Amino acid sequence: MSGPKAFRIVTRAEIMAICRRSLARLDAAIEDWISRGQRNGTIDKSDIDKVIARRDALRGLLSADRFVELQKQLPAEISYLQADAERRAEKAAELEAQSKRAARRMRATAQALLASLESSGILIPLEIREELASSRTPSERLEGAINKAFLMMHSAPATKGVSDLQRDIAARLGAGQKRMSLEEWTSQQAGVTEDRALLRVDRFLGELKGLGIDPGSFSARISSLELESPARRILLADSLLLDLATAVKNGREHSRLQSQLRARHAELSEMKSPEAASLRSEIAQSLSMVSAGNEAELLRRADFLIEAEVQSMAAEERRRAVLEGLAALGYEVSEGMATAWVDGGRVVLREAANPGYGVELSGGSKSDLLQVRAVAFGNSTDARDTTRDRDIETIWCGEFTRLQSLIAKDGGSLAIEHARPIGQFPLKLVEDKYGTAGDNDVVTTPRHLNR
């Protein structure tokens, strides 16, 4: 069927623009992945090198015109990086929580040992006492002081409350018995058992660190909570846990918005308009701030501008591809026709081999659907021979197939949405004002089409 038809076209330029924007989003995802991984200490140079190598391989697909393969692999790689960043962040948060639990347990053990030594009347060297009692003792020194204090419990004599006879009896009763380890002793101390509320606090603190948020504002409240008795701690922990949960939630949302802004910033770098450059600058400024507060609005504006520019570029490339293809088939294409098509919504091309006939192109401005139909030139007041009209439509059928082949050869595609049978409608008559440019039904002198 080669009567009036509607068709869609995807050009090589449009496909390459899609791929370049996707590669730009991949670069942003890699930047985000590296930033989060380095902040959490979960990646090293070898991890980064592997990701960069995969990125370079994907860029190679673009150079090799393997567009379909590239468009399949790019979303998968971006999704992988996002999921991997989340997995590594969760692991880092858990390790941070474990570290805090270990430090808290060590301090509790130190306090329990100090109390046990004092109640046993064992003389404690001043240096060991100070290290056991201070909350600021580094973990390495505190661990050493704990080991020394535990040894003192088994080797140092008590100085008060115990007679020589009692010590002798205790020594004989303990002869041959296995000495209790520090871990076993610690497990029997009520004050050293892990507190559920503090475990949740540790988890939230680990997440905040992974998000790059300073938890300093909670330090005083956490220190106060640690000093409370277990029973009272449960009552006082609720408000702190609620505030920590809110901080984590807000941090996650801010991180999500920042990641999306980096992706939009990267996409806008592929667009050359002044509007794109201006918005890109605004996004860069927002990304440099801890919390600009306008992230959601910038995302909305970026999405709107990207969509508008993509549609405009795609429409321009479709018109160019069709006009260049028809010029190659012998239709008279003149400079300015693409502009006339946009301004008036349609344009008519004369076929050089059959000057009394041509084709009319329309559509493509508000959607990606274009229309084409064969037309005849003449004046409505003059009588004309219509016997060749059906033959012209048949010829146009073959030429449209050749147009499809030309666009496919250039890396694009052209697909018919619907078409009318030959002869179903009479050819549209276009007034022949050769050499004028009064409206879009006029074909002007043939010249090269600007690209």
Coordinates of C-alpha atoms in Angstrom, one line a residue:
M1 CA 0.0 0.0 0.0
S2 CA 1.4 3.3 -0.9
G3 CA -1.4 5.8 -0.4
P4 CA -1.1 8.3 2.4
K5 CA 0.8 6.8 5.3
A6 CA 2.0 7.6 8.8
F7 CA 5.5 6.4 9.9
R8 CA 8.0 6.7 12.7
I9 CA 11.7 7.2 12.3
V10 CA 14.6 6.8 14.6
T11 CA 17.9 8.2 13.3
R12 CA 21.4 7.2 13.9
A13 CA 22.0 10.7 15.5
E14 CA 19.1 10.2 17.9
I15 CA 20.4 6.7 18.9
M16 CA 23.9 8.0 19.5
A17 CA 22.5 10.9 21.6
I18 CA 20.6 8.4 23.7
C19 CA 23.7 6.3 24.2
R20 CA 25.9 9.3 25.1
R21 CA 23.4 10.5 27.7
S22 CA 23.3 7.0 29.2
L23 CA 27.1 6.9 29.3
A24 CA 27.1 10.3 31.0
R25 CA 24.7 8.8 33.6
L26 CA 27.0 5.9 34.0
D27 CA 29.9 8.3 34.7
A28 CA 27.8 10.0 37.4
A29 CA 26.9 6.6 38.9
I30 CA 30.6 5.7 39.0
E31 CA 31.4 9.0 40.6
D32 CA 28.7 8.4 43.3
W33 CA 29.9 4.8 43.8
I34 CA 33.5 5.9 44.3
S35 CA 32.6 8.7 46.6
R36 CA 30.5 6.5 48.9
G37 CA 33.0 3.6 48.8
Q38 CA 35.9 5.8 49.7
R39 CA 34.0 7.5 52.5
N40 CA 33.1 4.1 54.0
G41 CA 36.5 2.6 53.3
T42 CA 35.0 -0.3 51.4
I43 CA 36.7 0.0 48.0
D44 CA 40.3 0.1 46.9
K45 CA 42.2 1.0 43.7
S46 CA 41.7 -2.5 42.2
D47 CA 37.9 -2.2 42.7
I48 CA 37.9 1.2 41.0
D49 CA 40.1 -0.1 38.1
K50 CA 37.6 -2.9 37.4
V51 CA 34.7 -0.5 37.2
I52 CA 36.6 1.9 35.0
A53 CA 37.6 -1.0 32.7
R54 CA 33.9 -2.0 32.3
R55 CA 33.0 1.6 31.6
D56 CA 35.7 1.8 28.9
A57 CA 34.4 -1.4 27.3
L58 CA 30.9 0.0 27.1
R59 CA 32.3 3.1 25.4
G60 CA 33.9 0.8 22.9
L61 CA 30.5 -0.5 22.0
L62 CA 29.5 3.0 21.0
S63 CA 32.5 3.4 18.8
A64 CA 31.7 0.1 17.2
D65 CA 28.1 1.1 16.5
R66 CA 26.8 -1.8 18.7
F67 CA 24.0 0.4 19.9
V68 CA 21.5 -2.3 20.9
E69 CA 24.0 -4.1 23.0
L70 CA 25.1 -0.9 24.6
Q71 CA 21.6 0.2 25.5
K72 CA 21.0 -3.2 27.2
Q73 CA 24.2 -3.2 29.2
L74 CA 24.2 0.4 30.4
P75 CA 21.1 0.3 32.6
A76 CA 22.3 -3.1 34.1
E77 CA 25.7 -1.6 35.0
I78 CA 24.2 1.5 36.6
S79 CA 21.8 -0.7 38.6
Y80 CA 24.7 -2.9 39.7
L81 CA 26.7 0.1 40.9
Q82 CA 23.8 1.5 42.9
A83 CA 23.1 -1.9 44.5
D84 CA 26.7 -2.5 45.2
A85 CA 27.1 0.9 46.8
E86 CA 24.1 0.1 49.1
R87 CA 25.5 -3.3 50.0
R88 CA 28.9 -1.9 50.8
A89 CA 27.3 0.9 52.9
E90 CA 25.3 -1.6 54.9
K91 CA 28.4 -3.6 55.5
A92 CA 30.3 -0.6 56.6
A93 CA 27.5 0.5 58.9
E94 CA 27.5 -3.0 60.5
L95 CA 31.2 -2.9 61.0
E96 CA 31.0 0.5 62.6
A97 CA 28.2 -0.7 64.9
Q98 CA 30.3 -3.8 65.9
S99 CA 33.3 -1.5 66.6
K100 CA 31.1 0.7 68.9
R101 CA 29.7 -2.3 70.6
A102 CA 33.2 -3.7 71.2
A103 CA 34.4 -0.4 72.6
R104 CA 31.4 -0.1 74.9
R105 CA 31.8 -3.7 76.1
M106 CA 35.5 -3.0 76.7
R107 CA 34.7 0.1 78.8
A108 CA 32.1 -1.9 80.8
T109 CA 34.6 -4.7 81.4
A110 CA 37.1 -2.1 82.6
Q111 CA 34.6 -0.7 85.1
A112 CA 33.6 -4.2 86.3
L113 CA 37.3 -5.2 86.8
L114 CA 38.0 -2.0 88.7
A115 CA 35.1 -2.5 91.0
S116 CA 36.0 -6.2 91.6
L117 CA 39.6 -5.3 92.4
E118 CA 38.6 -2.6 94.8
S119 CA 36.1 -4.8 96.5
S120 CA 38.8 -7.5 96.9
G121 CA 41.1 -5.0 98.5
I122 CA 43.8 -5.6 95.9
L123 CA 46.2 -2.7 95.4
I124 CA 45.9 -1.2 91.9
P125 CA 48.8 0.7 90.4
L126 CA 47.8 4.3 89.7
E127 CA 48.5 4.1 86.0
I128 CA 46.2 1.0 85.6
R129 CA 43.5 2.6 87.8
E130 CA 43.5 5.7 85.7
E131 CA 43.3 3.8 82.4
L132 CA 40.5 1.6 83.7
A133 CA 38.5 4.6 85.0
S134 CA 38.9 7.0 82.1
S135 CA 36.4 7.0 79.3
R136 CA 39.0 8.6 77.0
T137 CA 41.6 5.8 77.2
P138 CA 42.5 4.6 73.7
S139 CA 41.2 1.1 73.0
E140 CA 44.7 -0.4 72.7
R141 CA 45.8 1.0 76.1
L142 CA 42.5 0.1 77.6
E143 CA 42.8 -3.5 76.4
G144 CA 46.3 -3.7 77.9
A145 CA 45.1 -2.3 81.2
I146 CA 42.2 -4.8 81.3
N147 CA 44.6 -7.8 80.8
K148 CA 46.9 -6.6 83.5
A149 CA 44.0 -6.0 85.9
F150 CA 42.6 -9.5 85.2
L151 CA 45.9 -11.1 86.0
M152 CA 46.1 -9.1 89.2
M153 CA 42.8 -10.7 90.3
H154 CA 44.5 -14.1 90.3
S155 CA 48.0 -13.2 91.4
A156 CA 48.0 -10.2 93.6
P157 CA 47.2 -10.7 97.4
A158 CA 44.3 -8.9 98.9
T159 CA 45.3 -6.2 101.5
K160 CA 42.2 -6.0 103.7
G161 CA 39.4 -8.2 104.9
V162 CA 41.2 -11.5 104.3
S163 CA 43.3 -13.4 106.9
D164 CA 46.4 -15.5 106.1
L165 CA 44.4 -18.6 107.0
Q166 CA 41.6 -17.7 104.5
R167 CA 44.1 -17.1 101.8
D168 CA 45.8 -20.5 102.5
I169 CA 42.4 -22.3 102.4
A170 CA 41.4 -20.6 99.1
A171 CA 44.8 -21.5 97.6
R172 CA 44.4 -25.2 98.6
L173 CA 40.7 -25.3 97.4
G174 CA 41.7 -23.8 94.0
A175 CA 44.6 -26.1 93.4
G176 CA 44.3 -28.0 90.2
Q177 CA 41.3 -26.1 89.0
K178 CA 41.2 -24.5 85.5
R179 CA 41.6 -20.8 85.8
M180 CA 38.6 -18.7 84.4
S181 CA 39.4 -16.8 81.2
L182 CA 38.7 -13.1 80.8
E183 CA 35.8 -13.9 78.3
E184 CA 34.2 -16.3 80.8
W185 CA 34.6 -13.8 83.7
T186 CA 33.1 -11.0 81.5
S187 CA 30.1 -13.1 80.5
Q188 CA 29.2 -13.4 84.2
Q189 CA 29.2 -9.7 84.9
A190 CA 25.7 -8.1 84.8
G191 CA 27.0 -4.7 83.9
V192 CA 28.8 -6.0 80.8
T193 CA 25.9 -7.6 79.0
E194 CA 24.8 -5.9 75.8
D195 CA 21.9 -3.5 76.0
R196 CA 19.3 -3.7 73.2
A197 CA 18.6 0.0 73.1
L198 CA 22.3 0.8 72.8
L199 CA 22.7 -1.8 70.1
R200 CA 20.1 0.1 68.0
V201 CA 21.9 3.3 68.8
D202 CA 25.1 1.8 67.5
R203 CA 23.4 0.7 64.3
F204 CA 22.0 4.2 63.6
L205 CA 25.4 5.8 64.3
G206 CA 27.0 3.4 61.8
E207 CA 24.4 4.4 59.1
L208 CA 25.0 8.1 59.8
K209 CA 28.7 7.7 59.3
G210 CA 28.1 5.8 56.1
L211 CA 26.0 8.7 54.8
G212 CA 28.7 11.2 55.7
I213 CA 26.7 12.8 58.5
D214 CA 28.5 13.9 61.6
P215 CA 26.7 12.3 64.6
G216 CA 28.3 14.8 67.0
S217 CA 25.0 16.4 67.8
F218 CA 23.9 13.2 69.5
S219 CA 27.1 12.6 71.5
A220 CA 26.0 14.2 74.8
R221 CA 22.6 12.3 74.8
I222 CA 24.3 9.0 74.0
S223 CA 26.9 9.5 76.8
S224 CA 24.1 10.3 79.3
L225 CA 22.1 7.3 78.2
E226 CA 25.2 5.0 78.8
L227 CA 25.4 6.2 82.4
E228 CA 21.8 5.2 83.2
S229 CA 20.7 2.0 84.7
P230 CA 19.4 -0.7 82.2
A231 CA 15.8 -0.3 83.5
R232 CA 15.8 3.5 83.2
R233 CA 17.8 3.4 79.9
I234 CA 14.9 1.7 78.2
L235 CA 12.6 4.5 79.1
L236 CA 15.0 7.3 78.0
A237 CA 16.1 5.7 74.8
D238 CA 12.9 6.1 72.8
S239 CA 13.3 9.8 72.0
L240 CA 16.9 9.4 71.1
L241 CA 16.2 6.4 68.8
L242 CA 13.4 8.4 67.2
D243 CA 15.7 11.3 66.4
L244 CA 18.4 9.1 65.2
A245 CA 15.9 7.2 62.9
T246 CA 14.8 10.6 61.5
A247 CA 18.3 11.7 60.9
V248 CA 19.1 8.5 59.0
K249 CA 15.9 8.8 57.0
N250 CA 16.6 12.4 56.0
G251 CA 20.2 11.4 55.2
R252 CA 19.1 8.7 52.9
E253 CA 16.7 11.0 51.1
H254 CA 19.4 13.6 50.7
S255 CA 21.8 11.0 49.4
R256 CA 19.2 9.9 46.9
L257 CA 18.5 13.4 45.6
Q258 CA 22.3 14.1 45.3
S259 CA 22.7 10.9 43.2
Q260 CA 19.9 11.9 40.9
L261 CA 21.2 15.5 40.6
R262 CA 24.6 14.1 39.6
A263 CA 22.9 12.0 36.9
R264 CA 21.0 15.1 35.6
H265 CA 24.2 17.2 35.7
A266 CA 25.9 14.6 33.6
E267 CA 23.0 14.4 31.0
L268 CA 22.9 18.2 30.7
S269 CA 26.6 18.2 29.8
E270 CA 25.6 16.5 26.5
M271 CA 23.4 19.4 25.6
K272 CA 24.7 22.7 24.2
S273 CA 21.9 25.2 24.8
P274 CA 22.4 28.2 27.1
E275 CA 19.5 27.0 29.2
A276 CA 21.2 23.6 29.7
A277 CA 24.5 25.3 30.7
S278 CA 22.8 27.6 33.1
L279 CA 20.8 24.8 34.8
R280 CA 23.9 22.7 35.0
S281 CA 25.7 25.5 36.8
E282 CA 22.8 25.7 39.3
I283 CA 23.0 21.9 40.0
A284 CA 26.8 22.1 40.4
Q285 CA 26.3 24.8 43.1
S286 CA 23.7 22.7 44.8
L287 CA 25.9 19.6 44.8
S288 CA 28.7 21.6 46.5
M289 CA 26.5 22.5 49.5
V290 CA 25.6 20.2 52.4
S291 CA 21.9 20.8 51.9
A292 CA 20.7 23.5 49.5
G293 CA 17.0 22.6 50.0
N294 CA 16.2 23.1 46.3
E295 CA 17.2 19.6 45.1
A296 CA 13.7 18.5 44.2
E297 CA 12.9 21.6 42.3
L298 CA 16.2 21.3 40.4
L299 CA 15.4 17.7 39.5
R300 CA 11.9 18.8 38.2
R301 CA 13.4 21.6 36.0
A302 CA 16.2 19.3 34.8
D303 CA 13.7 16.6 33.7
F304 CA 11.6 19.1 31.9
L305 CA 14.5 20.7 30.1
I306 CA 16.1 17.4 29.2
E307 CA 12.8 16.0 27.8
A308 CA 12.2 19.2 25.8
E309 CA 15.7 19.3 24.3
V310 CA 15.7 15.5 23.5
Q311 CA 12.4 15.9 21.7
S312 CA 13.6 19.0 19.8
M313 CA 16.9 17.3 18.7
A314 CA 15.1 14.1 17.7
A315 CA 12.5 15.9 15.6
E316 CA 15.2 18.0 13.9
E317 CA 17.2 14.8 13.1
R318 CA 14.1 13.0 11.7
R319 CA 13.3 15.9 9.4
R320 CA 16.9 16.1 8.3
A321 CA 17.1 12.3 7.6
V322 CA 13.8 12.3 5.6
L323 CA 14.8 15.3 3.5
E324 CA 18.3 14.0 2.8
G325 CA 16.9 10.6 1.9
L326 CA 14.4 12.1 -0.5
A327 CA 17.0 14.3 -2.0
A328 CA 19.1 11.2 -2.7
L329 CA 16.0 9.7 -4.4
G330 CA 15.8 12.6 -6.8
Y331 CA 13.3 14.9 -5.0
E332 CA 14.1 18.6 -5.1
V333 CA 15.1 19.7 -1.6
S334 CA 16.0 23.3 -0.9
E335 CA 17.7 25.1 1.9
G336 CA 15.1 26.3 4.4
M337 CA 12.7 23.4 3.9
A338 CA 13.3 22.0 7.3
T339 CA 12.5 25.4 8.9
A340 CA 9.4 25.7 6.7
W341 CA 8.3 22.3 7.8
V342 CA 8.5 23.4 11.4
D343 CA 6.9 26.7 10.9
G344 CA 4.0 25.6 8.8
G345 CA 3.6 22.0 9.9
R346 CA 4.2 20.6 6.3
V347 CA 6.3 20.9 3.2
V348 CA 6.1 19.7 -0.4
L349 CA 8.9 18.3 -2.5
R350 CA 8.8 18.0 -6.3
E351 CA 10.1 14.8 -8.0
A352 CA 12.7 15.9 -10.6
A353 CA 11.9 12.9 -12.9
N354 CA 8.2 13.7 -12.8
P355 CA 7.9 17.5 -12.3
G356 CA 4.1 17.3 -12.2
Y357 CA 4.2 15.2 -9.0
G358 CA 5.9 15.2 -5.6
V359 CA 5.3 14.3 -2.0
E360 CA 3.9 16.2 1.0
L361 CA 5.5 15.7 4.4
S362 CA 3.8 16.8 7.6
G363 CA 3.7 16.1 11.4
G364 CA 6.7 15.4 13.6
S365 CA 6.5 18.7 15.6
K366 CA 4.3 17.6 18.5
S367 CA 4.9 13.9 18.3
D368 CA 7.3 11.4 16.7
L369 CA 4.6 10.4 14.1
L370 CA 5.2 11.8 10.5
Q371 CA 2.9 11.6 7.5
V372 CA 3.6 11.5 3.8
R373 CA 1.5 11.3 0.7
A374 CA 2.0 11.7 -3.0
V375 CA 0.7 14.9 -4.5
A376 CA 0.1 16.4 -7.9
F377 CA 1.0 20.0 -9.0
G378 CA -1.5 22.1 -10.8
N379 CA -4.2 24.7 -10.5
S380 CA -7.6 23.8 -9.3
T381 CA -9.2 25.8 -12.1
D382 CA -7.4 23.9 -14.8
A383 CA -8.3 20.6 -16.2
R384 CA -5.7 17.9 -15.6
D385 CA -5.1 14.3 -16.7
T386 CA -5.4 12.0 -13.7
T387 CA -4.7 8.7 -15.5
R388 CA -1.1 8.7 -14.3
D389 CA -2.0 9.3 -10.6
R390 CA -2.2 5.6 -9.8
D391 CA 1.1 4.9 -11.5
I392 CA 2.7 7.7 -9.5
E393 CA 1.5 6.2 -6.3
T394 CA 2.9 2.8 -7.3
I395 CA 6.3 4.4 -8.1
W396 CA 6.2 6.2 -4.8
C397 CA 5.7 2.8 -3.1
G398 CA 9.0 1.6 -4.4
E399 CA 10.7 4.9 -3.5
F400 CA 9.4 4.7 0.0
T401 CA 11.0 1.3 0.4
R402 CA 14.3 2.7 -0.9
L403 CA 14.0 5.6 1.6
Q404 CA 13.7 2.9 4.4
S405 CA 16.8 1.3 3.1
L406 CA 18.8 4.5 3.0
I407 CA 17.9 5.4 6.6
A408 CA 18.7 1.8 7.7
K409 CA 22.1 2.0 5.9
D410 CA 22.8 5.2 7.9
G411 CA 22.1 3.4 11.2
G412 CA 18.5 4.4 11.7
S413 CA 15.1 2.8 11.2
L414 CA 11.8 3.7 9.6
A415 CA 8.6 1.9 10.4
I416 CA 5.1 2.4 8.9
E417 CA 2.4 2.8 11.5
H418 CA -0.5 2.7 9.0
A419 CA -1.0 3.2 5.3
R420 CA -3.9 3.6 2.9
P421 CA -4.2 1.4 -0.3
I422 CA -3.2 2.9 -3.6
G423 CA -6.1 4.7 -5.3
Q424 CA -8.2 4.9 -2.1
F425 CA -8.0 8.7 -2.1
P426 CA -7.4 11.0 -5.1
L427 CA -4.0 12.7 -5.1
K428 CA -4.0 16.0 -3.3
L429 CA -3.6 18.9 -5.8
V430 CA -1.0 21.4 -4.8
E431 CA -1.0 24.9 -6.4
D432 CA 2.1 25.2 -8.5
K433 CA 3.9 28.5 -7.8
Y434 CA 7.3 27.4 -8.8
G435 CA 10.0 29.6 -7.5
T436 CA 7.9 31.4 -4.8
A437 CA 7.7 30.8 -1.1
G438 CA 4.4 32.0 -0.1
D439 CA 3.3 28.9 1.8
N440 CA 4.4 25.4 2.6
D441 CA 2.8 23.9 -0.5
V442 CA 5.5 25.5 -2.6
V443 CA 8.7 23.9 -3.8
T444 CA 11.6 26.2 -4.3
T445 CA 14.8 26.0 -6.4
P446 CA 16.8 22.8 -5.5
R447 CA 19.9 23.4 -3.4
H448 CA 22.0 21.4 -0.9
L449 CA 20.4 20.8 2.5
N450 CA 22.4 22.1 5.5
R451 CA 23.2 19.5 8.1

